[in-house]
CSV table of C-alpha atoms in Angstrom, one decimal:
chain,number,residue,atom,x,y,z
A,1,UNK,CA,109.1,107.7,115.1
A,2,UNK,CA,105.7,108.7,115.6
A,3,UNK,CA,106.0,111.5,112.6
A,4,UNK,CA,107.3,108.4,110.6
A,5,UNK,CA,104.3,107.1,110.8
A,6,UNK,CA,101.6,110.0,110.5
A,7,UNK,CA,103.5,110.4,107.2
A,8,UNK,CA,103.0,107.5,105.9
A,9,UNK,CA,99.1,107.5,106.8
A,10,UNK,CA,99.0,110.9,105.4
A,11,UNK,CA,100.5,109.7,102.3
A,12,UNK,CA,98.4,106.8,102.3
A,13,UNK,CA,94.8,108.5,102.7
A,14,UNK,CA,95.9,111.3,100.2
A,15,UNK,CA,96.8,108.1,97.6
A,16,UNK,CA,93.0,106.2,98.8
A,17,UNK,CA,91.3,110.0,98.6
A,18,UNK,CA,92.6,109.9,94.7
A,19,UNK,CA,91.6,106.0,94.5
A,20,UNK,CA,88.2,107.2,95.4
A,21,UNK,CA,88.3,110.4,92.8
A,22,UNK,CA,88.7,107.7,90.4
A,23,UNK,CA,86.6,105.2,91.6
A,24,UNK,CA,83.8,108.4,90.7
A,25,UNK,CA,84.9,109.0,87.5
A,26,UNK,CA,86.2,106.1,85.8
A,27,UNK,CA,85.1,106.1,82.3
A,28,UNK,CA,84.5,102.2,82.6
A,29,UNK,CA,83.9,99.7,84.8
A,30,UNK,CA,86.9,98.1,84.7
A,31,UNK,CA,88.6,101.6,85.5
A,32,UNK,CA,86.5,101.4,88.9
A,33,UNK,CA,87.4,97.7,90.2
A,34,UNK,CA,90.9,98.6,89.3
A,35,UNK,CA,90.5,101.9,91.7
A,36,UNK,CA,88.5,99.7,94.3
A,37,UNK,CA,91.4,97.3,94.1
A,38,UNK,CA,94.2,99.9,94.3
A,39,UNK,CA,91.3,101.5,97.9
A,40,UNK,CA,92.3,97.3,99.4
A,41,UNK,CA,95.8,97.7,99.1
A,42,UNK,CA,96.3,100.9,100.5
A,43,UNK,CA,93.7,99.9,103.8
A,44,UNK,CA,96.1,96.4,103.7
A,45,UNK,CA,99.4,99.0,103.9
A,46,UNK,CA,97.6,101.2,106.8
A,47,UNK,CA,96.9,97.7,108.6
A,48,UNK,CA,100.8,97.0,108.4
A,49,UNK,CA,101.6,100.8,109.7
A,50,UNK,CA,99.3,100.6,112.2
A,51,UNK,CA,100.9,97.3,113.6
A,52,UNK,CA,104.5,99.0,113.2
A,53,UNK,CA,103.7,101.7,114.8
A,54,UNK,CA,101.7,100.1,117.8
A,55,UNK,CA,104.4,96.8,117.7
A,56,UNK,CA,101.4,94.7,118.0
A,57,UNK,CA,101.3,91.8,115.8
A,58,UNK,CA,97.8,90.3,116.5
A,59,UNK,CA,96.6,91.9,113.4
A,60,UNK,CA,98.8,89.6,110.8
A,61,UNK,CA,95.5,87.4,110.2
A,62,UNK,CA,93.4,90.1,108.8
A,63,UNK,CA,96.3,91.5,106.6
A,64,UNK,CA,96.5,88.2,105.5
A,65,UNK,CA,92.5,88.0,104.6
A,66,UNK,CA,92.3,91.8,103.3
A,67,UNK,CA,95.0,90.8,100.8
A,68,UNK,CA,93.2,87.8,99.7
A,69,UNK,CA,89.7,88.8,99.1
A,70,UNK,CA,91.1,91.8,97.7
A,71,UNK,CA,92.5,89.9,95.2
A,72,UNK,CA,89.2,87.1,95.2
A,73,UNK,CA,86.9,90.3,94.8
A,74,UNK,CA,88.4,92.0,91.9
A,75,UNK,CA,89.1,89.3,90.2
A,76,UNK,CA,85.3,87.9,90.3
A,77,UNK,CA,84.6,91.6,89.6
A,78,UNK,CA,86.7,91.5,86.2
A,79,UNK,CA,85.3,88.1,84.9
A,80,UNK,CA,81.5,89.5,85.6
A,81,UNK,CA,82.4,92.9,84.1
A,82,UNK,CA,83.6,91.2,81.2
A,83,UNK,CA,80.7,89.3,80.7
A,84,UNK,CA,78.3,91.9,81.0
A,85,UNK,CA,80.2,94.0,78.3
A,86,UNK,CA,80.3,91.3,76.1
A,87,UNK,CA,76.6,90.8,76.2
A,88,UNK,CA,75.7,93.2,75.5
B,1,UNK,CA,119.3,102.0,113.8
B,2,UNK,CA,116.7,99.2,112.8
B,3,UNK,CA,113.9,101.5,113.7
B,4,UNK,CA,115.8,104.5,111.2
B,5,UNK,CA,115.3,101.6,108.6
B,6,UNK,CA,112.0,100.9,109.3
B,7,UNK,CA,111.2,104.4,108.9
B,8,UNK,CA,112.8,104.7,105.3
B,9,UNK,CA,110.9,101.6,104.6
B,10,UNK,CA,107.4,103.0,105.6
B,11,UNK,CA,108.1,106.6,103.6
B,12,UNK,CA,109.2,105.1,100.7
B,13,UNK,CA,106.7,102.4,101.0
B,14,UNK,CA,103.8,105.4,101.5
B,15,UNK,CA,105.8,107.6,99.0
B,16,UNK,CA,105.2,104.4,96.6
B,17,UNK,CA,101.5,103.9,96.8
B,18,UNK,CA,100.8,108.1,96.7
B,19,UNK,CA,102.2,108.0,93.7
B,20,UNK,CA,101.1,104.9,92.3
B,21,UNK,CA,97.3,106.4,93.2
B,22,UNK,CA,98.6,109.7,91.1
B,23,UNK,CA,99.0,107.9,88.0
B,24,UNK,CA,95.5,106.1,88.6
B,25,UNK,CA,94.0,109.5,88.1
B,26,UNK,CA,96.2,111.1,85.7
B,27,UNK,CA,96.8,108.5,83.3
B,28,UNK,CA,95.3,109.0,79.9
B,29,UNK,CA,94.1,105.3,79.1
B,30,UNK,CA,92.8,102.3,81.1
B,31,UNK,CA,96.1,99.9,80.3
B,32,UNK,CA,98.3,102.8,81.7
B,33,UNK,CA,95.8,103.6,84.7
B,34,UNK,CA,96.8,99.4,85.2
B,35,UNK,CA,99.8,99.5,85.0
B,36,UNK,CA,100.0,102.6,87.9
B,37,UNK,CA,97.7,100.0,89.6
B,38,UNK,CA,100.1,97.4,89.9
B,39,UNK,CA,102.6,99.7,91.2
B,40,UNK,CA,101.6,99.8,94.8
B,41,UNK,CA,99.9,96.8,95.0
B,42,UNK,CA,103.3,95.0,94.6
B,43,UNK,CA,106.6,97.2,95.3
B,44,UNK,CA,104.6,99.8,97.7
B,45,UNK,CA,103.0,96.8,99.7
B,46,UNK,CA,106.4,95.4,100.0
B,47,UNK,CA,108.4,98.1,100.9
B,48,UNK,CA,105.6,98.6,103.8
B,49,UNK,CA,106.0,95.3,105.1
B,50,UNK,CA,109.4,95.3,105.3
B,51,UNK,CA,109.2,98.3,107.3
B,52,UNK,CA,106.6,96.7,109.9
B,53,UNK,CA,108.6,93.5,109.9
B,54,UNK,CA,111.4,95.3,111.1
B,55,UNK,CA,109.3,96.7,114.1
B,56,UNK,CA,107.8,93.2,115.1
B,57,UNK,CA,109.0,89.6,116.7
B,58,UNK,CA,110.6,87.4,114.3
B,59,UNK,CA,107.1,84.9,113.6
B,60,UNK,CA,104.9,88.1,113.3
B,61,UNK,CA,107.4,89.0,110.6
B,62,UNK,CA,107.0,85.0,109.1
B,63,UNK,CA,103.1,86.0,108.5
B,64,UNK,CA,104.0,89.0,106.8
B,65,UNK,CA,106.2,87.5,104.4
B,66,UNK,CA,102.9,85.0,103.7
B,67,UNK,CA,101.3,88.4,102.7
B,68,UNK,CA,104.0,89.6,100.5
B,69,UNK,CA,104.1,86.3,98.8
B,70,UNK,CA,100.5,86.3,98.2
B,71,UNK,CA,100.2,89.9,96.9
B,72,UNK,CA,103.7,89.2,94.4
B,73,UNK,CA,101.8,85.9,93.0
B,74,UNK,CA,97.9,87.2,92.9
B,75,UNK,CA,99.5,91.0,91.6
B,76,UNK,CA,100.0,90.0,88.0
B,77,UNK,CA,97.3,87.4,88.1
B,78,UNK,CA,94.7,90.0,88.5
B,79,UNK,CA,96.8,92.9,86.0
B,80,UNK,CA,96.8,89.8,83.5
B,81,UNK,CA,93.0,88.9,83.8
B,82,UNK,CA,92.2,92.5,83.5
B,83,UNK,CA,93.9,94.0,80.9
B,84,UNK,CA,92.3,90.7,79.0
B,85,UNK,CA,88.9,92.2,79.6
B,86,UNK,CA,90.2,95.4,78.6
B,87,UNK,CA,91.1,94.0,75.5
B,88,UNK,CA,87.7,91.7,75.0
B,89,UNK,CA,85.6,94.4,75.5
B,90,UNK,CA,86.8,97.1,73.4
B,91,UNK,CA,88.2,99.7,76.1
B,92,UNK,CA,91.9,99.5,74.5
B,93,UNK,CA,92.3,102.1,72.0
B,94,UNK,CA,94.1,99.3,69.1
B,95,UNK,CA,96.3,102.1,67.3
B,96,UNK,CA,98.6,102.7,70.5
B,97,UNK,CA,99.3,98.9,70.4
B,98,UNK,CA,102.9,98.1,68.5
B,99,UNK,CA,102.3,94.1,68.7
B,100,UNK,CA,98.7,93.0,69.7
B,101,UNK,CA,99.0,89.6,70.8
B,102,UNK,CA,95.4,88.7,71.5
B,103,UNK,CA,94.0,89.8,68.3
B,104,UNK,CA,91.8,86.8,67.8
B,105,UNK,CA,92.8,84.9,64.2
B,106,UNK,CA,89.9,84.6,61.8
């Protein structure tokens, strides 16, 4: 079991290292926030694997808040990308 | 035998989200790289909590399905709201588009 999950937080740092490649390059900005919002999810799925593999649930609460400012943070990032663009 | 399903749960999950983070970088265009975005946010996150419910007490596993709702309704808010700025500010390429249903009517 405890491959199982080395595995999967192999797989999901390789998939966060490539977030990151693209967080560096992307052409614009929205291509960043979407990299930076792809970076959350994966440190929300390595949250969840670390709980599995340690059966400890006490960390439900901050999965819960990653995912939601996560979602609270790209969005405001969007709208103010948007904006800026358009101004200019 | 639960714990052999929590496993494939957690691979696939993982397997999801590496390659979702493969088309981020090898896409050609910004609505493709989003829609290889949305990939692992939704369907990889799942498939991971699935795999940790499976390895916790039933009311840990109540607060994960409170994430994966979350995620499945805030997923396509976020794609949606996106690929509208993409579109507002000029970062779609208009000739790959068959229908373009935000083209603003003048």
């Amino acid at each position: 079991m405890t491959v199982v999950f080395w595995l999967t937080f192999g797989m999901l740092a390789v998939a966060a290292l490539l977030g990151t490649i693209r967080l560096l390059l992307g052409p614009s900005t929205l291509d960043r926030i979407m990299a930076l919002e792809l970076v959350v999810v994966l440190v929300a799925a390595g949250i969840a694997v670390g709980m599995a593999a340690m059966r400890d649930p006490a960390n439900v609460t901050l999965l819960l808040v990653v995912a939601l400012l996560g979602f609270i943070g790209s969005v405001t990032a969007v709208r103010l990308a948007e904006g800026m663009e358009r101004h200019r | 035998m639960t714990d052999v399903l929590a496993a494939v749960l957690l691979l696939s999950g993982g397997l999801i989200c590496l390659l979702g983070a493969i088309g981020v970088l090898r896409f050609p265009d910004l609505l493709s790289r989003l829609q290889a975005t949305t990939k692992p946010q939704t369907f990889g996150l799942l498939l991971v909590l699935a795999g940790t419910a499976l390895r916790l007490p039933a009311e840990a596993a109540a607060g994960l399905g409170l994430v994966a709702l979350f995620q499945v309704m805030t997923t396509p808010v976020f794609a949606q709201l996106a690929g509208r700025a993409a579109h507002r500010t000029g970062n779609v390429d208009k000739g790959v588009l068959r229908t373009d249903e935000l083209r603003e009517h003048r």
